[in-house]
Amino acid sequence: MSFDNPHLAHSLLHDVAALPELSLDLESEPRWARTAVIAPHPDDESLACGGLVARLRRAGCEVDIVIMSDGAGSHPHSRSHPRARLVALRRAEAERAATILGVERSRVHFLEQPDGAVPGASAAGFGAAVESLRHTLDELAPSTVLAPWRRDKHRDHEATCEIVHAAYADSEVRILEYPVWVWDAEGAFQTPTAREVRGWRLPIADVADEKARAIAAHASQLTDLVDDDPSAFRMAPHQLVRFQGPEEVFFEQLPRTAADASLPREHFEARHQSAAPWDEGLSAHARGKHELVLGALSQTRYQRALEIGCSIGELSRRLAARTDELLALDISERAVSAAALRCCHLENIEFRRQQIPTQWPEGSFDLVLLSEVGLYLSSADLETLRQQAIAALRPGGELLLVHWRPMMADLPQHADSVHDYIAAAPELSHCRGQRVAGHRLDLLRRC
């Protein structure tokens, strides 16, 4: 069921039939009794969760559907359906679809965020969107919430997932994620893997008719109902077929199993025995990350820079062109040796094997780059690192954070927790941030 996308080959979407069945038994999982489905656009709820909703309603569960955006982006140039009329049409389609699935119209809620600009975690309206969702669902008090897959290849989908997780962080609410656009993944980094999440399949053959009719209710997205906008969105047959099968797919974050301790040096020495780190310079993904890092820097040149987590030195080689003096550190002896060999012709780089934060270097810097290392640190070590980095930065100096965002259950930290914690320091101001190609980047400046 991977629909011939090679990027899904090692993901949980490659063989859906092999996934365990998602149980809707209320005795063993009573949290289904109050469920909320959060959809980025009118139709996502029917496409990805229509079978689940129909089965829950048959079982007598309470289900609310929340549509995050107004849906006005599907036909932006239609004269017959200007914005207000299009929004009303898509709202009516969503209510009709919900009714088919057994959900009362009064249990369908519209938050009217702008289609194409649902605020993600770094956007100005994010906090308000989180509060709006919480307020909308206050009465239901859901015990299970459905959100789009966290890297679903659409900014509104990913932002909606971030809103849901922020709204129910540190709660007992069960959050499941559903795929819509990740079937068209453009890289393996977008796909769900067994290291990050648990995959589930839900048989829906007994409610296939209801789901099909609910999807068809969104006629503006499937037909020429609005036919005067050549740029309009219309779901292609090869896309629609993914949602017409006998099963739906869901993902659930794995519980954190790692102890709150920094990973030891042996972990990184073993990692650098494998082929992947040594191929870093040849990897298109690594090159893309390096372009992001270099593009995020605000200065064309720095006097003295510190790179923490230099690996085999490919990014170090490129950073050297932007610095008078670069000190590059890594915990792995193998990595440092390889980096020194790779950059032996560059006189302005010094490589050292040092373990951060216990072996912090002397001196001050006008650039500190922390690349991936934060994921491997305990909370105590992360706190120490933040203090050391701030102390080492010259006034106006920059701290660039870049970390891989998929949450790995066997690592002490997650990219967002690392970045949010460091950025919260009062001595630092936030210059810019972005989430792209599976990474989060934040540029901070010493006040």
CSV table of N, CA and C in Angstrom, one decimal, residues 285-396:
chain,number,residue,atom,x,y,z
A,285,HIS,N,20.8,15.1,1.2
A,285,HIS,CA,20.1,15.6,2.4
A,285,HIS,C,21.1,16.4,3.3
A,286,ALA,N,22.3,15.9,3.5
A,286,ALA,CA,23.3,16.6,4.3
A,286,ALA,C,23.7,17.9,3.6
A,287,ARG,N,23.8,17.9,2.3
A,287,ARG,CA,24.2,19.2,1.6
A,287,ARG,C,23.1,20.2,1.8
A,288,GLY,N,21.8,19.7,1.7
A,288,GLY,CA,20.7,20.6,1.9
A,288,GLY,C,20.7,21.2,3.3
A,289,LYS,N,21.0,20.4,4.3
A,289,LYS,CA,21.1,21.0,5.6
A,289,LYS,C,22.2,22.0,5.7
A,290,HIS,N,23.3,21.7,5.1
A,290,HIS,CA,24.4,22.7,5.2
A,290,HIS,C,24.0,24.0,4.5
A,291,GLU,N,23.3,23.9,3.4
A,291,GLU,CA,22.9,25.2,2.8
A,291,GLU,C,21.9,26.0,3.7
A,292,LEU,N,21.1,25.3,4.4
A,292,LEU,CA,20.2,25.9,5.3
A,292,LEU,C,21.0,26.6,6.4
A,293,VAL,N,22.0,26.0,7.0
A,293,VAL,CA,22.8,26.5,8.0
A,293,VAL,C,23.5,27.8,7.5
A,294,LEU,N,24.2,27.7,6.4
A,294,LEU,CA,24.9,28.8,5.9
A,294,LEU,C,24.0,30.0,5.5
A,295,GLY,N,22.8,29.6,5.0
A,295,GLY,CA,21.9,30.7,4.6
A,295,GLY,C,21.3,31.4,5.8
A,296,ALA,N,21.3,30.7,7.0
A,296,ALA,CA,20.7,31.3,8.2
A,296,ALA,C,21.6,32.3,8.9
A,297,LEU,N,22.9,32.2,8.6
A,297,LEU,CA,23.8,33.1,9.2
A,297,LEU,C,23.6,34.6,8.8
A,298,SER,N,23.6,35.5,9.7
A,298,SER,CA,23.3,36.9,9.3
A,298,SER,C,24.5,37.7,8.9
A,299,GLN,N,25.7,37.2,9.2
A,299,GLN,CA,27.0,37.9,8.8
A,299,GLN,C,27.7,37.2,7.7
A,300,THR,N,28.3,37.9,6.8
A,300,THR,CA,29.1,37.3,5.8
A,300,THR,C,30.4,36.7,6.3
A,301,ARG,N,30.9,37.3,7.4
A,301,ARG,CA,32.1,36.7,8.0
A,301,ARG,C,32.1,36.9,9.5
A,302,TYR,N,32.8,36.0,10.2
A,302,TYR,CA,32.9,36.0,11.7
A,302,TYR,C,34.4,35.9,12.0
A,303,GLN,N,34.7,36.5,13.2
A,303,GLN,CA,36.1,36.5,13.6
A,303,GLN,C,36.5,35.1,14.2
A,304,ARG,N,35.7,34.7,15.2
A,304,ARG,CA,36.0,33.4,15.8
A,304,ARG,C,34.7,32.6,16.0
A,305,ALA,N,34.6,31.4,15.5
A,305,ALA,CA,33.4,30.6,15.6
A,305,ALA,C,33.7,29.3,16.3
A,306,LEU,N,32.7,28.8,16.9
A,306,LEU,CA,32.8,27.5,17.6
A,306,LEU,C,31.7,26.6,17.0
A,307,GLU,N,32.1,25.4,16.5
A,307,GLU,CA,31.1,24.4,15.9
A,307,GLU,C,31.1,23.2,16.9
A,308,ILE,N,30.0,23.0,17.5
A,308,ILE,CA,29.8,21.9,18.4
A,308,ILE,C,29.1,20.7,17.7
A,309,GLY,N,29.8,19.6,17.5
A,309,GLY,CA,29.2,18.5,16.8
A,309,GLY,C,29.6,18.6,15.3
A,310,CYS,N,30.9,18.6,15.1
A,310,CYS,CA,31.4,18.8,13.7
A,310,CYS,C,31.3,17.6,12.9
A,311,SER,N,31.2,16.4,13.5
A,311,SER,CA,31.2,15.1,12.8
A,311,SER,C,32.5,15.0,11.9
A,312,ILE,N,32.3,14.7,10.6
A,312,ILE,CA,33.5,14.5,9.8
A,312,ILE,C,34.0,15.7,9.1
A,313,GLY,N,33.4,16.9,9.4
A,313,GLY,CA,34.0,18.1,9.0
A,313,GLY,C,33.5,18.7,7.7
A,314,GLU,N,32.5,18.1,7.1
A,314,GLU,CA,32.0,18.7,5.8
A,314,GLU,C,31.5,20.1,6.0
A,315,LEU,N,30.6,20.3,7.0
A,315,LEU,CA,30.1,21.6,7.2
A,315,LEU,C,31.2,22.5,7.7
A,316,SER,N,32.2,22.0,8.5
A,316,SER,CA,33.3,22.8,9.0
A,316,SER,C,34.1,23.4,7.8
A,317,ARG,N,34.3,22.6,6.8
A,317,ARG,CA,35.0,23.0,5.6
A,317,ARG,C,34.4,24.2,5.0
A,318,ARG,N,33.0,24.2,5.0
A,318,ARG,CA,32.3,25.4,4.4
A,318,ARG,C,32.2,26.5,5.3
A,319,LEU,N,32.1,26.3,6.6
A,319,LEU,CA,32.1,27.4,7.6
A,319,LEU,C,33.5,28.1,7.6
A,320,ALA,N,34.5,27.4,7.3
A,320,ALA,CA,35.9,28.0,7.3
A,320,ALA,C,36.0,29.2,6.4
A,321,ALA,N,35.2,29.1,5.3
A,321,ALA,CA,35.2,30.2,4.3
A,321,ALA,C,34.5,31.5,4.8
A,322,ARG,N,33.8,31.3,6.0
A,322,ARG,CA,33.1,32.5,6.5
A,322,ARG,C,33.7,33.0,7.9
A,323,THR,N,34.8,32.3,8.3
A,323,THR,CA,35.4,32.7,9.6
A,323,THR,C,36.9,32.9,9.5
A,324,ASP,N,37.4,33.8,10.3
A,324,ASP,CA,38.8,33.9,10.4
A,324,ASP,C,39.4,32.8,11.2
A,325,GLU,N,38.7,32.3,12.2
A,325,GLU,CA,39.2,31.2,13.1
A,325,GLU,C,38.0,30.3,13.5
A,326,LEU,N,38.1,29.0,13.2
A,326,LEU,CA,37.0,28.1,13.6
A,326,LEU,C,37.6,27.0,14.5
A,327,LEU,N,36.9,26.8,15.6
A,327,LEU,CA,37.2,25.7,16.5
A,327,LEU,C,36.1,24.7,16.4
A,328,ALA,N,36.4,23.5,15.9
A,328,ALA,CA,35.3,22.5,15.7
A,328,ALA,C,35.5,21.3,16.6
A,329,LEU,N,34.4,21.0,17.3
A,329,LEU,CA,34.5,19.9,18.4
A,329,LEU,C,33.6,18.8,18.0
A,330,ASP,N,34.0,17.6,18.4
A,330,ASP,CA,33.2,16.4,18.4
A,330,ASP,C,33.6,15.5,19.5
A,331,ILE,N,32.7,14.7,20.0
A,331,ILE,CA,32.9,13.7,21.0
A,331,ILE,C,33.7,12.5,20.5
A,332,SER,N,33.6,12.2,19.2
A,332,SER,CA,34.1,11.0,18.6
A,332,SER,C,35.5,11.2,18.1
A,333,GLU,N,36.4,10.4,18.5
A,333,GLU,CA,37.8,10.5,18.0
A,333,GLU,C,37.9,10.1,16.6
A,334,ARG,N,37.1,9.2,16.1
A,334,ARG,CA,37.0,8.8,14.7
A,334,ARG,C,36.6,10.0,13.9
A,335,ALA,N,35.5,10.7,14.3
A,335,ALA,CA,35.0,11.8,13.6
A,335,ALA,C,36.0,12.9,13.5
A,336,VAL,N,36.7,13.2,14.6
A,336,VAL,CA,37.7,14.3,14.6
A,336,VAL,C,38.8,14.0,13.7
A,337,SER,N,39.3,12.7,13.7
A,337,SER,CA,40.4,12.3,12.8
A,337,SER,C,40.0,12.5,11.4
A,338,ALA,N,38.8,12.0,11.0
A,338,ALA,CA,38.3,12.1,9.7
A,338,ALA,C,38.2,13.6,9.2
A,339,ALA,N,37.7,14.4,10.2
A,339,ALA,CA,37.5,15.8,9.8
A,339,ALA,C,38.8,16.5,9.6
A,340,ALA,N,39.8,16.2,10.5
A,340,ALA,CA,41.1,16.9,10.3
A,340,ALA,C,41.8,16.5,9.0
A,341,LEU,N,41.6,15.2,8.6
A,341,LEU,CA,42.1,14.8,7.3
A,341,LEU,C,41.4,15.5,6.2
A,342,ARG,N,40.1,15.6,6.3
A,342,ARG,CA,39.3,16.2,5.2
A,342,ARG,C,39.7,17.7,5.0
A,343,CYS,N,40.0,18.4,6.1
A,343,CYS,CA,40.3,19.8,6.1
A,343,CYS,C,41.7,20.2,6.3
A,344,CYS,N,42.6,19.2,6.0
A,344,CYS,CA,44.0,19.4,6.4
A,344,CYS,C,44.6,20.6,5.6
A,345,HIS,N,44.0,21.0,4.5
A,345,HIS,CA,44.6,22.1,3.7
A,345,HIS,C,44.1,23.5,4.2
A,346,LEU,N,43.2,23.5,5.2
A,346,LEU,CA,42.7,24.8,5.8
A,346,LEU,C,43.4,25.1,7.1
A,347,GLU,N,44.1,26.2,7.1
A,347,GLU,CA,44.8,26.6,8.3
A,347,GLU,C,44.0,27.3,9.4
A,348,ASN,N,42.8,27.7,9.1
A,348,ASN,CA,42.0,28.5,10.1
A,348,ASN,C,41.0,27.6,10.8
A,349,ILE,N,41.2,26.2,10.7
A,349,ILE,CA,40.3,25.3,11.5
A,349,ILE,C,41.2,24.5,12.5
A,350,GLU,N,40.7,24.4,13.7
A,350,GLU,CA,41.3,23.5,14.7
A,350,GLU,C,40.2,22.5,15.1
A,351,PHE,N,40.5,21.3,15.0
A,351,PHE,CA,39.6,20.2,15.4
A,351,PHE,C,40.1,19.6,16.8
A,352,ARG,N,39.1,19.4,17.7
A,352,ARG,CA,39.4,18.8,19.0
A,352,ARG,C,38.3,17.8,19.3
A,353,ARG,N,38.8,16.7,20.0
A,353,ARG,CA,37.8,15.8,20.6
A,353,ARG,C,37.5,16.3,22.0
A,354,GLN,N,36.4,16.8,22.2
A,354,GLN,CA,36.0,17.3,23.5
A,354,GLN,C,34.5,16.9,23.7
A,355,GLN,N,34.2,16.6,24.9
A,355,GLN,CA,32.8,16.3,25.3
A,355,GLN,C,32.1,17.5,25.9
A,356,ILE,N,31.1,17.9,25.3
A,356,ILE,CA,30.3,19.1,25.7
A,356,ILE,C,29.2,18.6,26.6
A,357,PRO,N,28.9,19.2,27.8
A,357,PRO,CA,29.4,20.4,28.2
A,357,PRO,C,30.6,20.3,29.2
A,358,THR,N,31.0,19.1,29.5
A,358,THR,CA,32.1,18.9,30.6
A,358,THR,C,33.4,19.5,30.2
A,359,GLN,N,33.7,19.6,28.9
A,359,GLN,CA,35.0,20.1,28.4
A,359,GLN,C,34.8,21.3,27.5
A,360,TRP,N,34.2,22.3,28.0
A,360,TRP,CA,33.9,23.5,27.2
A,360,TRP,C,35.2,24.3,27.0
A,361,PRO,N,35.5,24.8,25.8
A,361,PRO,CA,36.7,25.4,25.4
A,361,PRO,C,36.8,26.8,26.0
A,362,GLU,N,38.0,27.3,26.2
A,362,GLU,CA,38.2,28.7,26.7
A,362,GLU,C,38.0,29.7,25.6
A,363,GLY,N,37.9,30.9,26.0
A,363,GLY,CA,37.8,32.0,25.0
A,363,GLY,C,36.4,32.4,24.7
A,364,SER,N,36.2,33.4,23.9
A,364,SER,CA,34.9,33.9,23.5
A,364,SER,C,34.8,33.8,22.0
A,365,PHE,N,33.5,33.9,21.5
A,365,PHE,CA,33.2,33.6,20.1
A,365,PHE,C,32.1,34.6,19.7
A,366,ASP,N,32.1,34.9,18.4
A,366,ASP,CA,31.0,35.7,17.9
A,366,ASP,C,30.0,34.8,17.1
A,367,LEU,N,30.3,33.5,17.0
A,367,LEU,CA,29.4,32.6,16.5
A,367,LEU,C,29.6,31.2,17.2
A,368,VAL,N,28.5,30.7,17.7
A,368,VAL,CA,28.5,29.3,18.2
A,368,VAL,C,27.4,28.5,17.4
A,369,LEU,N,27.8,27.4,16.8
A,369,LEU,CA,26.8,26.6,16.1
A,369,LEU,C,26.7,25.3,16.9
A,370,LEU,N,25.4,25.0,17.2
A,370,LEU,CA,25.1,23.7,17.9
A,370,LEU,C,24.3,22.9,17.0
A,371,SER,N,24.9,21.9,16.4
A,371,SER,CA,24.2,21.0,15.4
A,371,SER,C,24.0,19.6,15.9
A,372,GLU,N,22.7,19.3,16.1
A,372,GLU,CA,22.2,18.0,16.5
A,372,GLU,C,22.6,17.6,17.9
A,373,VAL,N,23.6,18.2,18.5
A,373,VAL,CA,24.2,17.7,19.8
A,373,VAL,C,23.2,17.8,20.9
A,374,GLY,N,22.3,18.8,20.9
A,374,GLY,CA,21.3,18.9,22.0
A,374,GLY,C,20.4,17.8,22.2
A,375,LEU,N,20.2,17.0,21.1
A,375,LEU,CA,19.3,15.8,21.2
A,375,LEU,C,19.8,14.8,22.1
A,376,TYR,N,21.1,14.7,22.3
A,376,TYR,CA,21.8,13.6,23.0
A,376,TYR,C,22.1,14.0,24.5
A,377,LEU,N,21.7,15.2,24.9
A,377,LEU,CA,22.1,15.7,26.3
A,377,LEU,C,21.0,15.5,27.3
A,378,SER,N,21.4,15.2,28.5
A,378,SER,CA,20.4,15.2,29.6
A,378,SER,C,19.9,16.6,29.9
A,379,SER,N,18.9,16.7,30.6
A,379,SER,CA,18.3,18.1,30.9
A,379,SER,C,19.4,18.9,31.7
A,380,ALA,N,20.1,18.2,32.6
A,380,ALA,CA,21.1,18.9,33.4
A,380,ALA,C,22.2,19.4,32.5
A,381,ASP,N,22.7,18.5,31.6
A,381,ASP,CA,23.8,18.9,30.7
A,381,ASP,C,23.3,20.0,29.7
A,382,LEU,N,22.0,20.0,29.3
A,382,LEU,CA,21.5,21.0,28.4
A,382,LEU,C,21.5,22.3,29.1
A,383,GLU,N,21.1,22.3,30.4
A,383,GLU,CA,21.1,23.6,31.1
A,383,GLU,C,22.6,24.1,31.2
A,384,THR,N,23.5,23.3,31.5
A,384,THR,CA,24.9,23.7,31.6
A,384,THR,C,25.4,24.2,30.2
A,385,LEU,N,25.0,23.6,29.2
A,385,LEU,CA,25.4,24.0,27.8
A,385,LEU,C,24.9,25.4,27.6
A,386,ARG,N,23.6,25.6,27.9
A,386,ARG,CA,23.0,26.9,27.6
A,386,ARG,C,23.8,28.0,28.4
A,387,GLN,N,24.1,27.8,29.6
A,387,GLN,CA,24.9,28.8,30.4
A,387,GLN,C,26.3,29.0,29.8
A,388,GLN,N,26.9,27.9,29.4
A,388,GLN,CA,28.3,28.1,28.8
A,388,GLN,C,28.3,28.8,27.5
A,389,ALA,N,27.3,28.5,26.6
A,389,ALA,CA,27.2,29.1,25.3
A,389,ALA,C,27.0,30.6,25.5
A,390,ILE,N,26.1,31.0,26.4
A,390,ILE,CA,25.8,32.4,26.6
A,390,ILE,C,27.0,33.1,27.1
A,391,ALA,N,27.7,32.5,28.1
A,391,ALA,CA,28.9,33.1,28.7
A,391,ALA,C,30.0,33.3,27.6
A,392,ALA,N,30.1,32.3,26.7
A,392,ALA,CA,31.1,32.4,25.7
A,392,ALA,C,30.9,33.3,24.5
A,393,LEU,N,29.6,33.7,24.3
A,393,LEU,CA,29.3,34.6,23.2
A,393,LEU,C,29.7,36.1,23.5
A,394,ARG,N,30.3,36.7,22.6
A,394,ARG,CA,30.6,38.1,22.7
A,394,ARG,C,29.3,38.9,22.6
A,395,PRO,N,29.2,40.1,23.1
A,395,PRO,CA,28.0,40.9,22.9
A,395,PRO,C,27.7,41.0,21.4
A,396,GLY,N,26.4,40.7,21.0
A,396,GLY,CA,26.0,40.7,19.6
A,396,GLY,C,26.4,39.4,18.9
